[in-house]
PDB file of C-alpha atoms and ligand atoms in Angstrom:
ATOM      1  CA  MET G 464       5.187 -39.908 -70.317  1.00 42.00           C
ATOM      2  CA  ILE G 465       3.670 -39.009 -73.650  1.00 44.00           C
ATOM      3  CA  ARG G 466       3.631 -42.486 -75.099  1.00 44.00           C
ATOM      4  CA  ARG G 467       2.292 -44.308 -72.087  1.00 47.00           C
ATOM      5  CA  PRO G 468      -1.235 -42.862 -71.962  1.00 49.00           C
ATOM      6  CA  LEU G 469      -1.524 -43.096 -75.738  1.00 46.00           C
ATOM      7  CA  LEU G 470      -0.614 -46.760 -75.742  1.00 46.00           C
ATOM      8  CA  LEU G 471      -2.809 -47.506 -72.762  1.00 47.00           C
ATOM      9  CA  ALA G 472      -5.715 -45.701 -74.338  1.00 48.00           C
ATOM     10  CA  ALA G 473      -5.215 -47.540 -77.614  1.00 48.00           C
ATOM     11  CA  ALA G 474      -5.051 -50.887 -75.801  1.00 47.00           C
ATOM     12  CA  ALA G 475      -8.100 -50.027 -73.743  1.00 48.00           C
ATOM     13  CA  GLY G 476      -9.966 -48.991 -76.872  1.00 46.00           C
ATOM     14  CA  LEU G 477      -9.123 -52.288 -78.522  1.00 47.00           C
ATOM     15  CA  LEU G 478     -10.158 -54.314 -75.486  1.00 47.00           C
ATOM     16  CA  ALA G 479     -13.303 -52.286 -75.107  1.00 47.00           C
ATOM     17  CA  GLY G 480     -14.057 -52.811 -78.780  1.00 47.00           C
ATOM     18  CA  VAL G 481     -13.649 -56.543 -78.423  1.00 44.00           C
ATOM     19  CA  ALA G 482     -15.758 -56.598 -75.279  1.00 44.00           C
ATOM     20  CA  SER G 483     -18.486 -54.589 -76.921  1.00 43.00           C
ATOM     21  CA  ALA G 484     -18.394 -56.704 -80.076  1.00 40.00           C
ATOM     22  CA  LEU G 485     -18.939 -59.791 -77.931  1.00 39.00           C
ATOM     23  CA  VAL G 486     -21.746 -58.046 -76.137  1.00 41.00           C
ATOM     24  CA  LEU G 487     -23.454 -57.150 -79.390  1.00 42.00           C
ATOM     25  CA  THR G 488     -23.685 -60.804 -80.299  1.00 39.00           C
ATOM     26  CA  ALA G 489     -23.735 -62.513 -76.925  1.00 36.00           C
ATOM     27  CA  SER G 490     -25.368 -60.554 -74.174  1.00 35.00           C
ATOM     28  CA  PRO G 491     -28.085 -58.037 -74.907  1.00 36.00           C
ATOM     29  CA  ASN G 492     -28.343 -57.168 -71.230  1.00 35.00           C
ATOM     30  CA  TRP G 493     -24.696 -56.360 -70.637  1.00 38.00           C
ATOM     31  CA  GLY G 494     -24.363 -52.811 -69.391  1.00 40.00           C
ATOM     32  CA  GLY G 495     -26.943 -53.215 -66.684  1.00 38.00           C
ATOM     33  CA  ALA G 496     -29.814 -51.349 -68.300  1.00 38.00           C
ATOM     34  CA  PRO G 497     -32.938 -52.636 -69.941  1.00 39.00           C
ATOM     35  CA  PRO G 498     -32.976 -52.351 -73.722  1.00 43.00           C
ATOM     36  CA  GLY G 499     -33.579 -48.824 -74.953  1.00 42.00           C
ATOM     37  CA  ASN G 500     -36.293 -50.032 -77.253  1.00 43.00           C
ATOM     38  CA  GLN G 501     -38.257 -53.199 -77.720  1.00 43.00           C
ATOM     39  CA  THR G 502     -37.913 -54.521 -81.222  1.00 42.00           C
ATOM     40  CA  SER G 503     -39.166 -57.571 -83.019  1.00 46.00           C
ATOM     41  CA  ALA G 504     -37.074 -60.723 -83.063  1.00 43.00           C
ATOM     42  CA  GLY G 505     -33.910 -60.475 -85.124  1.00 47.00           C
ATOM     43  CA  GLN G 506     -33.339 -56.772 -84.600  1.00 58.00           C
ATOM     44  CA  ALA G 507     -30.558 -55.618 -82.344  1.00 65.00           C
ATOM     45  CA  LEU G 508     -31.509 -53.890 -79.130  1.00 87.00           C
ATOM     46  CA  ILE G 509     -29.464 -50.813 -79.864  1.00 94.00           C
ATOM     47  CA  GLY G 510     -30.716 -47.272 -79.604  1.00 94.00           C
ATOM     48  CA  GLY G 511     -33.728 -45.748 -77.953  1.00 91.00           C
ATOM     49  CA  PRO G 512     -35.002 -42.631 -76.286  1.00 92.00           C
ATOM     50  CA  PHE G 513     -32.565 -40.068 -74.922  1.00 95.00           C
ATOM     51  CA  THR G 514     -32.604 -36.502 -73.730  1.00 97.00           C
ATOM     52  CA  LEU G 515     -29.393 -34.513 -74.152  1.00 98.00           C
ATOM     53  CA  VAL G 516     -28.101 -31.031 -74.982  1.00 98.00           C
ATOM     54  CA  ASP G 517     -26.490 -30.128 -78.314  1.00 98.00           C
ATOM     55  CA  GLN G 518     -23.361 -28.027 -78.831  1.00 98.00           C
ATOM     56  CA  THR G 519     -25.456 -24.864 -79.061  1.00 98.00           C
ATOM     57  CA  GLY G 520     -27.025 -25.560 -75.662  1.00 97.00           C
ATOM     58  CA  LYS G 521     -30.367 -26.691 -77.090  1.00 98.00           C
ATOM     59  CA  ARG G 522     -32.191 -29.575 -75.395  1.00 98.00           C
ATOM     60  CA  VAL G 523     -32.759 -32.458 -77.841  1.00 98.00           C
ATOM     61  CA  THR G 524     -34.243 -35.955 -77.828  1.00 96.00           C
ATOM     62  CA  GLU G 525     -34.226 -38.833 -80.306  1.00 94.00           C
ATOM     63  CA  LYS G 526     -37.328 -37.224 -81.832  1.00 94.00           C
ATOM     64  CA  THR G 527     -35.246 -34.185 -82.807  1.00 96.00           C
ATOM     65  CA  PHE G 528     -33.379 -36.396 -85.278  1.00 96.00           C
ATOM     66  CA  ALA G 529     -36.343 -38.407 -86.599  1.00 94.00           C
ATOM     67  CA  GLY G 530     -36.889 -38.346 -90.354  1.00 96.00           C
ATOM     68  CA  LYS G 531     -33.258 -38.825 -91.392  1.00 97.00           C
ATOM     69  CA  PRO G 532     -30.828 -41.674 -90.789  1.00 98.00           C
ATOM     70  CA  THR G 533     -28.278 -40.898 -88.079  1.00 98.00           C
ATOM     71  CA  LEU G 534     -24.726 -42.064 -87.607  1.00 98.00           C
ATOM     72  CA  VAL G 535     -24.176 -42.142 -83.844  1.00 98.00           C
ATOM     73  CA  TYR G 536     -20.684 -42.224 -82.352  1.00 98.00           C
ATOM     74  CA  PHE G 537     -19.761 -42.039 -78.667  1.00 98.00           C
ATOM     75  CA  GLY G 538     -16.488 -40.716 -77.295  1.00 97.00           C
ATOM     76  CA  PHE G 539     -14.944 -37.741 -75.550  1.00 97.00           C
ATOM     77  CA  THR G 540     -12.993 -34.725 -76.681  1.00 97.00           C
ATOM     78  CA  SER G 541      -9.862 -35.475 -74.609  1.00 95.00           C
ATOM     79  CA  CYS G 542      -9.537 -38.883 -76.299  1.00 94.00           C
ATOM     80  CA  PRO G 543      -5.959 -39.061 -77.594  1.00 91.00           C
ATOM     81  CA  ASP G 544      -6.429 -41.030 -80.794  1.00 90.00           C
ATOM     82  CA  VAL G 545      -9.422 -43.346 -81.112  1.00 94.00           C
ATOM     83  CA  CYS G 546     -12.172 -40.727 -81.226  1.00 95.00           C
ATOM     84  CA  PRO G 547     -10.239 -38.397 -83.534  1.00 96.00           C
ATOM     85  CA  SER G 548      -9.647 -41.241 -86.010  1.00 96.00           C
ATOM     86  CA  GLY G 549     -13.315 -42.212 -85.905  1.00 97.00           C
ATOM     87  CA  LEU G 550     -14.424 -38.635 -86.432  1.00 98.00           C
ATOM     88  CA  GLN G 551     -11.963 -38.222 -89.293  1.00 97.00           C
ATOM     89  CA  VAL G 552     -13.409 -41.280 -91.049  1.00 98.00           C
ATOM     90  CA  ILE G 553     -16.956 -39.981 -90.521  1.00 98.00           C
ATOM     91  CA  SER G 554     -15.987 -36.553 -91.848  1.00 98.00           C
ATOM     92  CA  ALA G 555     -14.243 -38.018 -94.901  1.00 98.00           C
ATOM     93  CA  ALA G 556     -17.235 -40.276 -95.644  1.00 98.00           C
ATOM     94  CA  LEU G 557     -19.590 -37.294 -95.427  1.00 98.00           C
ATOM     95  CA  ASP G 558     -17.308 -35.295 -97.736  1.00 97.00           C
ATOM     96  CA  LYS G 559     -17.330 -38.173-100.187  1.00 97.00           C
ATOM     97  CA  LEU G 560     -21.143 -38.105-100.273  1.00 96.00           C
ATOM     98  CA  GLY G 561     -21.113 -34.406-101.138  1.00 95.00           C
ATOM     99  CA  PRO G 562     -24.568 -32.766-101.018  1.00 95.00           C
ATOM    100  CA  ARG G 563     -26.177 -36.150-100.316  1.00 96.00           C
ATOM    101  CA  ALA G 564     -24.598 -35.994 -96.852  1.00 96.00           C
ATOM    102  CA  ASP G 565     -27.354 -33.548 -95.927  1.00 96.00           C
ATOM    103  CA  GLY G 566     -29.613 -36.593 -95.770  1.00 97.00           C
ATOM    104  CA  ILE G 567     -27.665 -38.043 -92.820  1.00 97.00           C
ATOM    105  CA  THR G 568     -27.269 -36.592 -89.348  1.00 98.00           C
ATOM    106  CA  PRO G 569     -23.870 -37.463 -87.839  1.00 98.00           C
ATOM    107  CA  VAL G 570     -24.015 -37.364 -84.032  1.00 98.00           C
ATOM    108  CA  PHE G 571     -21.143 -37.421 -81.541  1.00 98.00           C
ATOM    109  CA  ILE G 572     -22.297 -38.148 -77.972  1.00 98.00           C
ATOM    110  CA  THR G 573     -19.806 -37.512 -75.186  1.00 98.00           C
ATOM    111  CA  LEU G 574     -19.045 -40.075 -72.507  1.00 98.00           C
ATOM    112  CA  ASP G 575     -17.357 -37.327 -70.493  1.00 97.00           C
ATOM    113  CA  PRO G 576     -20.015 -34.679 -69.820  1.00 97.00           C
ATOM    114  CA  GLU G 577     -18.042 -33.307 -66.859  1.00 96.00           C
ATOM    115  CA  ARG G 578     -15.401 -31.916 -69.218  1.00 96.00           C
ATOM    116  CA  ASP G 579     -17.359 -31.861 -72.478  1.00 98.00           C
ATOM    117  CA  THR G 580     -19.735 -28.945 -72.098  1.00 98.00           C
ATOM    118  CA  PRO G 581     -21.678 -27.712 -75.161  1.00 98.00           C
ATOM    119  CA  GLN G 582     -18.990 -25.052 -75.674  1.00 98.00           C
ATOM    120  CA  VAL G 583     -16.150 -27.588 -75.514  1.00 98.00           C
ATOM    121  CA  LEU G 584     -17.969 -29.850 -77.991  1.00 98.00           C
ATOM    122  CA  ALA G 585     -18.630 -26.949 -80.361  1.00 98.00           C
ATOM    123  CA  GLU G 586     -14.971 -25.971 -80.379  1.00 98.00           C
ATOM    124  CA  TYR G 587     -13.779 -29.575 -80.748  1.00 98.00           C
ATOM    125  CA  LEU G 588     -16.080 -30.463 -83.626  1.00 97.00           C
ATOM    126  CA  LYS G 589     -14.814 -27.499 -85.668  1.00 96.00           C
ATOM    127  CA  SER G 590     -11.771 -29.687 -86.376  1.00 96.00           C
ATOM    128  CA  PHE G 591     -13.975 -32.254 -88.103  1.00 97.00           C
ATOM    129  CA  HIS G 592     -17.170 -31.881 -90.179  1.00 96.00           C
ATOM    130  CA  PRO G 593     -19.537 -28.887 -90.051  1.00 94.00           C
ATOM    131  CA  ARG G 594     -22.568 -31.182 -90.050  1.00 95.00           C
ATOM    132  CA  LEU G 595     -21.516 -33.053 -86.894  1.00 97.00           C
ATOM    133  CA  VAL G 596     -23.901 -32.616 -83.982  1.00 98.00           C
ATOM    134  CA  GLY G 597     -22.261 -32.845 -80.561  1.00 98.00           C
ATOM    135  CA  LEU G 598     -24.365 -33.989 -77.627  1.00 98.00           C
ATOM    136  CA  THR G 599     -23.765 -33.807 -73.887  1.00 98.00           C
ATOM    137  CA  GLY G 600     -25.907 -33.664 -70.761  1.00 98.00           C
ATOM    138  CA  THR G 601     -25.799 -34.602 -67.131  1.00 98.00           C
ATOM    139  CA  LEU G 602     -23.871 -37.715 -66.148  1.00 96.00           C
ATOM    140  CA  GLU G 603     -27.175 -39.538 -65.792  1.00 97.00           C
ATOM    141  CA  GLU G 604     -28.310 -38.449 -69.250  1.00 98.00           C
ATOM    142  CA  THR G 605     -25.152 -39.437 -71.116  1.00 97.00           C
ATOM    143  CA  ASP G 606     -24.989 -42.666 -69.108  1.00 97.00           C
ATOM    144  CA  ALA G 607     -28.548 -43.514 -70.171  1.00 96.00           C
ATOM    145  CA  ALA G 608     -27.753 -42.771 -73.823  1.00 97.00           C
ATOM    146  CA  ALA G 609     -24.632 -44.949 -73.681  1.00 97.00           C
ATOM    147  CA  LYS G 610     -26.586 -47.802 -72.134  1.00 95.00           C
ATOM    148  CA  ALA G 611     -29.275 -47.532 -74.806  1.00 95.00           C
ATOM    149  CA  TYR G 612     -26.573 -48.003 -77.444  1.00 95.00           C
ATOM    150  CA  ARG G 613     -24.756 -50.739 -75.498  1.00 93.00           C
ATOM    151  CA  VAL G 614     -21.631 -48.613 -75.268  1.00 95.00           C
ATOM    152  CA  TYR G 615     -19.021 -49.729 -72.768  1.00 94.00           C
ATOM    153  CA  PHE G 616     -17.205 -46.939 -70.939  1.00 96.00           C
ATOM    154  CA  ARG G 617     -15.352 -46.464 -67.704  1.00 95.00           C
ATOM    155  CA  LYS G 618     -13.711 -43.490 -66.059  1.00 95.00           C
ATOM    156  CA  VAL G 619     -10.082 -44.318 -65.249  1.00 95.00           C
ATOM    157  CA  ALA G 620      -7.714 -42.275 -63.081  1.00 96.00           C
ATOM    158  CA  ASP G 621      -4.795 -40.977 -65.149  1.00 95.00           C
ATOM    159  CA  VAL G 622      -2.732 -37.962 -64.125  1.00 94.00           C
ATOM    160  CA  ALA G 623      -1.672 -37.403 -67.744  1.00 92.00           C
ATOM    161  CA  PHE G 624      -5.157 -36.102 -68.579  1.00 92.00           C
ATOM    162  CA  PRO G 625      -6.830 -32.841 -67.589  1.00 88.00           C
ATOM    163  CA  GLY G 626      -8.826 -33.411 -64.416  1.00 91.00           C
ATOM    164  CA  GLY G 627      -6.756 -36.531 -63.648  1.00 95.00           C
ATOM    165  CA  TYR G 628      -8.811 -39.085 -65.509  1.00 96.00           C
ATOM    166  CA  THR G 629      -9.432 -40.586 -68.904  1.00 96.00           C
ATOM    167  CA  VAL G 630     -12.365 -42.610 -70.242  1.00 96.00           C
ATOM    168  CA  ASP G 631     -11.975 -46.118 -71.603  1.00 95.00           C
ATOM    169  CA  HIS G 632     -14.714 -46.810 -74.095  1.00 95.00           C
ATOM    170  CA  SER G 633     -15.851 -48.993 -76.939  1.00 94.00           C
ATOM    171  CA  SER G 634     -15.696 -47.262 -80.291  1.00 93.00           C
ATOM    172  CA  PHE G 635     -18.441 -48.143 -82.732  1.00 94.00           C
ATOM    173  CA  MET G 636     -20.463 -45.997 -85.091  1.00 96.00           C
ATOM    174  CA  TYR G 637     -24.127 -46.907 -85.147  1.00 97.00           C
ATOM    175  CA  LEU G 638     -26.110 -46.358 -88.315  1.00 97.00           C
ATOM    176  CA  MET G 639     -29.752 -45.834 -87.391  1.00 97.00           C
ATOM    177  CA  ASP G 640     -32.567 -45.439 -89.910  1.00 96.00           C
ATOM    178  CA  ALA G 641     -34.936 -42.483 -90.201  1.00 95.00           C
ATOM    179  CA  SER G 642     -37.226 -43.981 -87.571  1.00 93.00           C
ATOM    180  CA  GLY G 643     -34.370 -44.530 -85.114  1.00 93.00           C
ATOM    181  CA  GLN G 644     -34.044 -48.266 -85.670  1.00 94.00           C
ATOM    182  CA  TYR G 645     -30.603 -49.869 -85.669  1.00 95.00           C
ATOM    183  CA  VAL G 646     -29.272 -50.749 -89.131  1.00 95.00           C
ATOM    184  CA  LYS G 647     -25.623 -51.682 -88.572  1.00 94.00           C
ATOM    185  CA  HIS G 648     -22.476 -50.640 -86.799  1.00 95.00           C
ATOM    186  CA  PHE G 649     -18.872 -49.996 -87.795  1.00 96.00           C
ATOM    187  CA  SER G 650     -15.562 -49.931 -85.983  1.00 94.00           C
ATOM    188  CA  HIS G 651     -13.772 -46.570 -85.870  1.00 92.00           C
ATOM    189  CA  THR G 652     -11.223 -48.225 -88.201  1.00 93.00           C
ATOM    190  CA  VAL G 653     -13.821 -48.682 -90.973  1.00 96.00           C
ATOM    191  CA  GLY G 654     -12.661 -47.524 -94.389  1.00 97.00           C
ATOM    192  CA  VAL G 655     -13.994 -44.244 -95.733  1.00 98.00           C
ATOM    193  CA  ASP G 656     -15.351 -45.929 -98.887  1.00 98.00           C
ATOM    194  CA  GLU G 657     -17.116 -48.655 -96.922  1.00 97.00           C
ATOM    195  CA  LEU G 658     -18.725 -46.161 -94.565  1.00 98.00           C
ATOM    196  CA  ALA G 659     -19.697 -43.755 -97.373  1.00 98.00           C
ATOM    197  CA  GLY G 660     -21.246 -46.674 -99.271  1.00 97.00           C
ATOM    198  CA  ALA G 661     -23.302 -47.738 -96.270  1.00 97.00           C
ATOM    199  CA  LEU G 662     -24.450 -44.182 -95.646  1.00 97.00           C
ATOM    200  CA  ALA G 663     -25.422 -43.778 -99.322  1.00 97.00           C
ATOM    201  CA  ALA G 664     -27.381 -47.027 -99.151  1.00 96.00           C
ATOM    202  CA  ALA G 665     -29.265 -45.768 -96.083  1.00 95.00           C
ATOM    203  CA  LEU G 666     -30.402 -42.569 -97.813  1.00 92.00           C
TER     204      LEU G 666
HETATM  205 NI1   NI F2037     -12.165 -42.078 -77.703  1.00 97.91          NI
END
């Protein structure tokens, strides 16, 4: 009973990752929403405007984070293993950068706003890096943010989780530049050195 949801979640994460990777190269309209921003040819249609609430309860938009590169990662706090590993890699990469990490804003956006209130996010992120910003909102708001970033996710009934459901989701980190334009993305399995190097290069 313990292993089953973990394995299923891991398999779902892998499948979702593959699906999303295909989407990134094959189908810019997958996800059902128009692109979050219109960019010139050759740039990925990832990112765009959003309005959400941070872990202190403050309303924020993409403009709140303008002026510094962001590393945007979507997930949910009840995620058994994929999100924690991604957040650990992000935290380790930020630690590796030392004081230079102040030049990057790491952002964790929940795909499960029903359970992930600002308070839940604040408590959860204490286990990772102090600079991590947690974002939530209404279902419509987090759904819109996920669509802007081409994130696949789906609520799936599972009695092993609180509330009786889990969330299958793709698991990529999106590096965005100081003006909010997509730079590149990484799997949650990216190495700490590789991620830290990319973050340093973006500063
Ligand atoms: Ni997850």
